[in-house]
Coordinates of C-alpha atoms in Angstrom, one line a residue:
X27 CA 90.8 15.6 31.4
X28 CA 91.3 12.2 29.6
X29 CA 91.1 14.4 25.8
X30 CA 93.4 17.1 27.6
X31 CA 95.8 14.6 28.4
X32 CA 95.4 12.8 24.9
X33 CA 96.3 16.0 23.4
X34 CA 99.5 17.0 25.9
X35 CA 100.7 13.5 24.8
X36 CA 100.0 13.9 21.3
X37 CA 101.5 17.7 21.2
X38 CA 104.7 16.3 23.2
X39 CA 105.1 13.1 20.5
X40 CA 104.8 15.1 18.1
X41 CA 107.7 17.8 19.3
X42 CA 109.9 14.9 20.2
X43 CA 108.8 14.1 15.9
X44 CA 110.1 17.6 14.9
X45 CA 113.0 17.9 16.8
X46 CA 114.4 14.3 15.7
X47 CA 113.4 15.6 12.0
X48 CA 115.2 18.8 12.2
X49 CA 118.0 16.9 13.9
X50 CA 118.1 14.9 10.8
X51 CA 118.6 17.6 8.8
X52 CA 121.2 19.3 10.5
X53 CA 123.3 15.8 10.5
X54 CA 122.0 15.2 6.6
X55 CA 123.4 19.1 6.2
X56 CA 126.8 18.5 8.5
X57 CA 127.6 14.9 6.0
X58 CA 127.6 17.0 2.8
X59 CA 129.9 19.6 4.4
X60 CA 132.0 16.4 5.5
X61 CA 131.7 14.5 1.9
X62 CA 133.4 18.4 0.5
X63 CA 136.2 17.4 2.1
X64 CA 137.1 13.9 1.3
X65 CA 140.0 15.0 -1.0
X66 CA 141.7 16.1 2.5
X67 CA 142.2 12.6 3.1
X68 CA 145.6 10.5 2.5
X69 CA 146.2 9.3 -1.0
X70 CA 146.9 6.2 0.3
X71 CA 143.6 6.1 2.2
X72 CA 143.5 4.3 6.0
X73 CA 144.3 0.8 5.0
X74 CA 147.8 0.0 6.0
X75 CA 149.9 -3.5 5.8
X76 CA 152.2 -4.2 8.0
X77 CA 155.6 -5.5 7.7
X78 CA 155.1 -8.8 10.4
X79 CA 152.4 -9.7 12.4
X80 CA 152.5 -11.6 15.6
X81 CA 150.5 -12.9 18.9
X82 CA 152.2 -11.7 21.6
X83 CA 151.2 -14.5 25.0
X84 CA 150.3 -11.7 27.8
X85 CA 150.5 -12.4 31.6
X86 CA 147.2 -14.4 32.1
X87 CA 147.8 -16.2 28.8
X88 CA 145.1 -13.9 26.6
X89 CA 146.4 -13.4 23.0
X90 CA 147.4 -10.0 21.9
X91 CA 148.0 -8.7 18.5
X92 CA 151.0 -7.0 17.2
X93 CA 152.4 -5.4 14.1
X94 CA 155.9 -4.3 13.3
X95 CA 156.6 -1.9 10.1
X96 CA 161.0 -1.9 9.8
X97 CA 162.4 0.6 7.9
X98 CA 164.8 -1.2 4.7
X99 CA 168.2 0.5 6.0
X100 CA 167.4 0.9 9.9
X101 CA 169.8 2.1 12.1
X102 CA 170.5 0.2 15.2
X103 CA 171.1 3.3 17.5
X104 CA 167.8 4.8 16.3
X105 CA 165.3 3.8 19.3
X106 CA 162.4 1.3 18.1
X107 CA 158.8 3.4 19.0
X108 CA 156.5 1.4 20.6
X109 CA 152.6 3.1 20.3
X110 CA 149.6 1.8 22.4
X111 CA 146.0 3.3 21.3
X112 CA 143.1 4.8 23.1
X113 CA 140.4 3.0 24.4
X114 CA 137.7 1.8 22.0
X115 CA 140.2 2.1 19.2
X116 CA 143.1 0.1 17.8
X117 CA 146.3 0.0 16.8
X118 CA 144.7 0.8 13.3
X119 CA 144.5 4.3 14.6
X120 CA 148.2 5.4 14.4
X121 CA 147.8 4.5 10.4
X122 CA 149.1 7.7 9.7
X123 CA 152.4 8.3 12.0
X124 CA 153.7 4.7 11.5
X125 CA 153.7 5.5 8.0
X126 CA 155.7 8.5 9.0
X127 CA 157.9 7.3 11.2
X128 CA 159.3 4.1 9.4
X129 CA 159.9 7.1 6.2
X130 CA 161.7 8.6 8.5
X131 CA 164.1 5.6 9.3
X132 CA 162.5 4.3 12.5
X133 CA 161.0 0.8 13.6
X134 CA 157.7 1.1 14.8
X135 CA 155.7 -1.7 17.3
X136 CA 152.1 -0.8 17.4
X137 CA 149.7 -3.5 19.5
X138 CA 145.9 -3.9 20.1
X139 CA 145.0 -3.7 24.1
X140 CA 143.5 -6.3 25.6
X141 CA 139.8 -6.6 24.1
X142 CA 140.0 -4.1 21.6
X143 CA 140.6 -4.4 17.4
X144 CA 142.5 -7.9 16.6
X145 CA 143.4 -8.9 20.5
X146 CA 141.7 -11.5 22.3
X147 CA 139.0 -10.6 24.3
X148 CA 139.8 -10.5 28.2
X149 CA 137.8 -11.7 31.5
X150 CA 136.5 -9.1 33.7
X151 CA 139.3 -9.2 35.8
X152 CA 141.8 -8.4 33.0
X153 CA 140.2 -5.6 32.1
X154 CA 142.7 -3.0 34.5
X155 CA 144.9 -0.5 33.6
X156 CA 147.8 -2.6 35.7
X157 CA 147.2 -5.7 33.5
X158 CA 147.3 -3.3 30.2
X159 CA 150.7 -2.2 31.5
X160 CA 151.9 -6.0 31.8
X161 CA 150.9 -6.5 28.3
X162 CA 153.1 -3.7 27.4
X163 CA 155.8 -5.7 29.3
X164 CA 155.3 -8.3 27.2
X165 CA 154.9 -6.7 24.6
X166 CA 158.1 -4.7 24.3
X167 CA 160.1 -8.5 25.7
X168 CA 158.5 -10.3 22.6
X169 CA 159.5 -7.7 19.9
X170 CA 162.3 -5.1 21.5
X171 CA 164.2 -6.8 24.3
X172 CA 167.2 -4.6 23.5
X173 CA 168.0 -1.1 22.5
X174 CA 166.5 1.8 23.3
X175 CA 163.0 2.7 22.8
X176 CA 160.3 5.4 22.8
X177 CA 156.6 5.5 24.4
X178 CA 154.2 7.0 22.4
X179 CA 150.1 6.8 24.2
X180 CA 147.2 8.2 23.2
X181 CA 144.1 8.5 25.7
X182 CA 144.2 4.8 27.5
X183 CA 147.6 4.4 26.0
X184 CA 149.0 7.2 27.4
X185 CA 147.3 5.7 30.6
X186 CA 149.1 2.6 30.2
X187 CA 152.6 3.7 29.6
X188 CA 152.1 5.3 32.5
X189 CA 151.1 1.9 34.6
X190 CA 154.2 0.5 33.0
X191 CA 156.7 3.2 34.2
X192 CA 155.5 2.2 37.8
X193 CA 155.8 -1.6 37.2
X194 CA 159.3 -1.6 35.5
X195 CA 161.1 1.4 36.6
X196 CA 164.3 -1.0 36.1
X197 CA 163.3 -1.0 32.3
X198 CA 162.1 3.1 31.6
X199 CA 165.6 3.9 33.4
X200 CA 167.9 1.3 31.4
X201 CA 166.0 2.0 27.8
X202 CA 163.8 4.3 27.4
X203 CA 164.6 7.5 25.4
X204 CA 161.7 9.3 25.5
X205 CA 158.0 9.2 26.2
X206 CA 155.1 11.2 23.9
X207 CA 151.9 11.4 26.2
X208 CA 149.0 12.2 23.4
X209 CA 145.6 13.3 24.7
X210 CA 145.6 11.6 27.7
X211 CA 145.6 12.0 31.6
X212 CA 147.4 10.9 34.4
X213 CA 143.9 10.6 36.5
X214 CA 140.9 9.1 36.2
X215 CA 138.6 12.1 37.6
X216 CA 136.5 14.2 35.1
X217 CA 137.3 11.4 32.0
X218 CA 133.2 11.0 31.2
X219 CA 132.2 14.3 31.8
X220 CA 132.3 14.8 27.5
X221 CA 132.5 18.5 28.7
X222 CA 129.2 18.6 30.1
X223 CA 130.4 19.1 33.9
X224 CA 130.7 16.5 36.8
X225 CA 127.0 15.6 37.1
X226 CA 126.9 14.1 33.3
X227 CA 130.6 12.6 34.4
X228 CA 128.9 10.8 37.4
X229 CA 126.0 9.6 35.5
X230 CA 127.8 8.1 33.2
X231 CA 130.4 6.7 35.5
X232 CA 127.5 5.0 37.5
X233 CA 124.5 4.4 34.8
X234 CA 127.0 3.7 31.7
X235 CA 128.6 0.2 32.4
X236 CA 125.8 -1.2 33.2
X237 CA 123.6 0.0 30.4
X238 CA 126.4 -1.5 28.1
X239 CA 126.5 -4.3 30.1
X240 CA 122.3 -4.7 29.5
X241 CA 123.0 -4.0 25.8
X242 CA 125.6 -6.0 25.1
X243 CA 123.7 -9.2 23.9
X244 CA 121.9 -6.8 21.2
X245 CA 124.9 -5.3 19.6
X246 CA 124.5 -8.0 16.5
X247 CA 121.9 -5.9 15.8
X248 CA 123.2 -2.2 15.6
X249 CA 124.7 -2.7 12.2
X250 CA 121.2 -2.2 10.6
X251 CA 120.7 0.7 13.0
X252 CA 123.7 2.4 11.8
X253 CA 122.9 2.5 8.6
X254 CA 119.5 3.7 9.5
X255 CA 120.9 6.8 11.0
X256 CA 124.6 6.7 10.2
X257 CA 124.5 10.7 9.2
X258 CA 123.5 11.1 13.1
X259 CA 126.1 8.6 14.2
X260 CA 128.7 10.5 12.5
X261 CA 127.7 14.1 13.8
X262 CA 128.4 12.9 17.1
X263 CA 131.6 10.9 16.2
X264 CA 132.8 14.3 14.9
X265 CA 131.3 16.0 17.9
X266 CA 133.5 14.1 20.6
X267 CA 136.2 13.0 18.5
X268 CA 137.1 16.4 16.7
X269 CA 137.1 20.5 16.5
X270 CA 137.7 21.3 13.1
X271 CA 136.6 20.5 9.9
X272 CA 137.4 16.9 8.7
X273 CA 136.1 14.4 6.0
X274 CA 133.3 12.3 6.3
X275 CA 135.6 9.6 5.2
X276 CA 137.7 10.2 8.0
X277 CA 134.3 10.0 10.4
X278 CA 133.4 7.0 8.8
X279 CA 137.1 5.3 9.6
X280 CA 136.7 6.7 13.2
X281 CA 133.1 5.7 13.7
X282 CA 133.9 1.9 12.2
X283 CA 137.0 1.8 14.9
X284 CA 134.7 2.8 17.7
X285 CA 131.8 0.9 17.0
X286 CA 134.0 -2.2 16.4
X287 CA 134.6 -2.3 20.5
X288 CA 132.1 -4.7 22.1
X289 CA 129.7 -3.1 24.9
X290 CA 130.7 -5.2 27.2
X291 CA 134.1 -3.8 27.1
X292 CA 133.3 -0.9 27.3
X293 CA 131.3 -1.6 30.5
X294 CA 134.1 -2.9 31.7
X295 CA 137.3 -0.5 31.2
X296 CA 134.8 2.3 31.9
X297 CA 135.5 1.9 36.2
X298 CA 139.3 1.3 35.3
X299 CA 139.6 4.3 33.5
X300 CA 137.7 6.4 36.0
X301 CA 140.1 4.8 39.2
X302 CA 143.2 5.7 37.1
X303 CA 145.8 7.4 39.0
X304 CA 149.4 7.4 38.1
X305 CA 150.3 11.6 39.3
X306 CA 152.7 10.1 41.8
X307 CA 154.8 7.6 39.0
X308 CA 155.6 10.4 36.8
X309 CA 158.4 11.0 38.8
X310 CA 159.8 8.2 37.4
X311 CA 159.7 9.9 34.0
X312 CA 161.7 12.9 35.4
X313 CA 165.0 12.5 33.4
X314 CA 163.2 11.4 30.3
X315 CA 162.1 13.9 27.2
X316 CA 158.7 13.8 28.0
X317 CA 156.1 15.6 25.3
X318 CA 153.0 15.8 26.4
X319 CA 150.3 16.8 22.9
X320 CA 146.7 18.2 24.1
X321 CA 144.0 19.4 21.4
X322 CA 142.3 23.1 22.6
X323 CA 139.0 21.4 22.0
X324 CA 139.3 18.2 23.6
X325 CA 136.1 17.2 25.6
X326 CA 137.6 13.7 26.7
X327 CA 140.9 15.4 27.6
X328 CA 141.1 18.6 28.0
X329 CA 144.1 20.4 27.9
X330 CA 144.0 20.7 32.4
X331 CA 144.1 16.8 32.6
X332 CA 147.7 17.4 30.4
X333 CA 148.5 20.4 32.5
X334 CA 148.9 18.4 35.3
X335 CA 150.7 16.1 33.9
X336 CA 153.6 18.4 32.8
X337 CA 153.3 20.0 36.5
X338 CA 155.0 16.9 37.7
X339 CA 157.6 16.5 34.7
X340 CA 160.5 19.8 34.8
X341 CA 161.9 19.6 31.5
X342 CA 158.9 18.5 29.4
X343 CA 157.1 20.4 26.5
X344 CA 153.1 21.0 26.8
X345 CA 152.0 21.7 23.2
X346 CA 148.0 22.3 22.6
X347 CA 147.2 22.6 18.9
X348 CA 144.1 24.8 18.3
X349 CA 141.0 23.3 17.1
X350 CA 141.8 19.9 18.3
X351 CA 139.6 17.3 19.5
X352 CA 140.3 14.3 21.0
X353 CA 141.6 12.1 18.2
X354 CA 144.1 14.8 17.1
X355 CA 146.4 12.5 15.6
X356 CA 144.1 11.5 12.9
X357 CA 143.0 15.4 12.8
X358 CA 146.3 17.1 12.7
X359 CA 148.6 14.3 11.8
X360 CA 151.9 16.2 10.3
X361 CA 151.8 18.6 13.5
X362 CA 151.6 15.0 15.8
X363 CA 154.1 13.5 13.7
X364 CA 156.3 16.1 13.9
X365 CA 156.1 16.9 17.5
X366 CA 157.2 14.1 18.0
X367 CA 160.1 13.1 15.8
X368 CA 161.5 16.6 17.1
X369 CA 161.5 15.2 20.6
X370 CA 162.9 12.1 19.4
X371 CA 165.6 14.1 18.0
X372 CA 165.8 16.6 21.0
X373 CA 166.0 13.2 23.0
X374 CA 168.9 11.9 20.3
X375 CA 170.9 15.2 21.4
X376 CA 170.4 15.6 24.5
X377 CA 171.9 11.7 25.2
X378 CA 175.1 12.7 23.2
X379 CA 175.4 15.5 25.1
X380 CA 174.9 14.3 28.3
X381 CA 172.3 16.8 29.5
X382 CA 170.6 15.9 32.2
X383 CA 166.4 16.9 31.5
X384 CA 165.8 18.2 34.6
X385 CA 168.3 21.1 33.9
X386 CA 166.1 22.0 30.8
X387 CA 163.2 24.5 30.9
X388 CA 160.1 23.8 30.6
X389 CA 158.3 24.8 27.7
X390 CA 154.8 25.5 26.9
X391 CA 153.6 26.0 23.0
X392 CA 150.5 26.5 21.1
X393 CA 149.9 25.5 18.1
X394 CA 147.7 26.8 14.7
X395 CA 147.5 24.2 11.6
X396 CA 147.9 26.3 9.3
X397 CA 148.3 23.9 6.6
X398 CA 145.6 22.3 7.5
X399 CA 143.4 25.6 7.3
X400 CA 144.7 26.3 3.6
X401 CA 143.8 22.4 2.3
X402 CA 140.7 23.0 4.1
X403 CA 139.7 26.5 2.2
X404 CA 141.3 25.0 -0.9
X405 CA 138.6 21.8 -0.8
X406 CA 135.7 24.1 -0.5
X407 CA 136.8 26.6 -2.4
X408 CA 137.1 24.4 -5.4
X409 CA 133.9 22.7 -5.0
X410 CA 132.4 26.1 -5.1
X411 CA 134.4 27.2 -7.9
X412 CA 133.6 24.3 -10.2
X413 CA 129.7 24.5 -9.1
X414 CA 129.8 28.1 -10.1
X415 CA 131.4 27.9 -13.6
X416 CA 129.0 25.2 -13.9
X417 CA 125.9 27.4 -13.1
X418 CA 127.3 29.9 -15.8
X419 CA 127.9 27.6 -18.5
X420 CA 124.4 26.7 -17.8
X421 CA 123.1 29.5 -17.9
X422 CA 125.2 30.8 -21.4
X423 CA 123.9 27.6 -23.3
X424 CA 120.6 27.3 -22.2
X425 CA 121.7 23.9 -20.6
X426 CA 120.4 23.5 -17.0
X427 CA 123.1 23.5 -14.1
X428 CA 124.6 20.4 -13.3
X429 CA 125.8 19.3 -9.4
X430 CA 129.4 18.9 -9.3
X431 CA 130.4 15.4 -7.7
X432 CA 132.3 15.6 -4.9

């Protein structure tokens, strides 16, 4: 019995052997698709500089960083756009709509939360939903106290804006234009599922923050680990982060803002997350120009957690873009961009007008990137293309065939 048993445990090693291997190859085949691609990314790469940076004094007296970018002939009536990121991310994240936005004439405040990117990291007790809404307070006193403004949140920033709504109505009624949920979710339920159903959503809720709590002390030591098995880490970036094809630069910049969130953190905004429940302050929002953005293939937030969300708002538009994921900014960022600088111009007209929202239908929209699609086809099409003239010249001259670079 003891050799049989030998043998079931060598036969089961060595299965767990293979199927690590062949997962190997699959993410060592998925990075070259990915390193195809890299021309899809911005000339100007990731890597932005702001126009000021500042430490914003919160509530509980935790330091929180803040950048504004100001456009060189801004116009005073032109709200100022204030954008809070998703959780285990930063402000870095919105790289490509700030850029956008201040081209197209607008001044943009963009923050870190509490204990992510350049903020300073908070106490247990800090770490709520409520107190990320505070620092939004403070945020918009320090660097807007006047003139209108829009909300734009993604994920945990959509989260928060909507905390802030219910702890200064005063403030949303007085001066804010319009509000831009992005992949995000007005409740808590169903957030860690990762589209794997409710029992992988409990397990995580209950087994995750502790884990990362247990972890936490070892995270010095992941860098070497990552680059051990980066191709791996970066299939499953891309796996919950997006749903069509993107650059393995771009799953580099995401996996490098991810990973830069300490466990602890995440230990401790997982609970927050999961008790979030704001359906009731959306009311607030009713005579606001509300857009609310959703990717098709969202596993953090699918497009139901937006549905309900426009349920509550009559005069909102629900637009879901087709193969989205969850970081659909980054993966669609011209049809984000514009979606929203449409509502802040349907918001512009609607105040001159004096049309009241409520009287405006409510429209639903979905969206196909087709630009995208054609850069997409373009990229591998022209790595083909330059492999296969490559392989003919080759051939014609006797010379062997060379690997194109990508």
């Amino acid at each position: 019995m003891a050799g049989v048993g030998k043998a079931i445990g060598l036969g089961a090693a060595a299965a767990a052997a293979a199927g690590a291997a062949a997962a190997g190859v699959a993410a060592d085949r998925a990075a070259a698709e990915r390193r195809r691609l890299n021309e899809l990314d911005p000339a100007d790469g990731f890597a932005h500089v702001a126009d000021e940076e500042l430490k914003v004094i919160a509530t509980d007296g935790l330091n929180l960083h803040v950048e504004i970018d100001t456009p060189r002939d801004l116009d005073p009536d032109l709200p100022t756009i204030v954008m809070s990121h998703g959780f285990c991310l930063s402000l870095r994240s919105w790289v490509l709509q700030r850029r956008a936005f201040v081209q197209a004439g607008y001044r943009v405040v963009l923050w870190d939360q509490r204990s992510h990117g350049e903020s300073e990291v908070s106490d247990l007790a800090g770490c709520t939903i409520d107190q990320l809404a505070l620092d939004l307070r403070a945020v918009i006193d320090a660097t807007c106290p006047e003139g209108p403004i829009a909300l734009v949140g993604h994920s945990m920033g959509g989260m928060t804006t909507m905390a802030f709504a219910r702890h200064s109505p005063e403030l949303v009624r007085d001066r804010v234009m319009a509000v831009a949920f992005i992949a995000t979710a007005a409740g808590g339920e169903g957030l860690t599922d990762l589209g794997m159903g409710p029992l992988v959503g409990r397990a995580i809720g209950q087994v995750g923050p502790r884990l990362l709590s247990r972890l936490a002390p070892h995270q010095r030591w992941l860098a070497p680990v990552r680059r051990f098995g980066r191709n791996v880490e970066s299939s499953f970036v891309d796996r919950f982060s997006y749903d069509s094809p993107v650059s393995e630069g771009l799953v580099r910049f995401t996996a490098d803002l991810i990973l830069a969130t300490r466990f602890e953190v995440m230990a401790a905004f997982i609970p927050a997350i999961q008790g979030h429940d704001e359906l009731n302050t959306l009311t607030t929002l009713v005579d606001k120009d509300v857009l609310v953005v959703n990717g098709e293939g969202d596993l953090l937030t699918p497009p139901a957690h937006s549905e309900k969300i426009v349920e509550r708002l009559p005069g909102s538009e629900h637009v879901i873009v087709r193969d989205a994921g969850h970081l659909i900014m980054l993966e669609h960022p011209e049809i984000v961009t514009g979606q929203i600088l449409t509502l802040l111009h349907r918001a512009e007209v609607a105040a001159a007008a004096a049309v009241a929202v409520a009287e405006k239908p409510r429209v639903r929209r979905t969206i196909v990137d087709i630009a995208k699609g054609r850069r997409v086809r373009k990229a591998r099409e022209g790595r083909d293309g330059r492999e296969d003239r490559a392989g003919r010249e080759g051939h014609a001259t006797g010379r062997p065939r060379t690997k194109a670079s990508s």
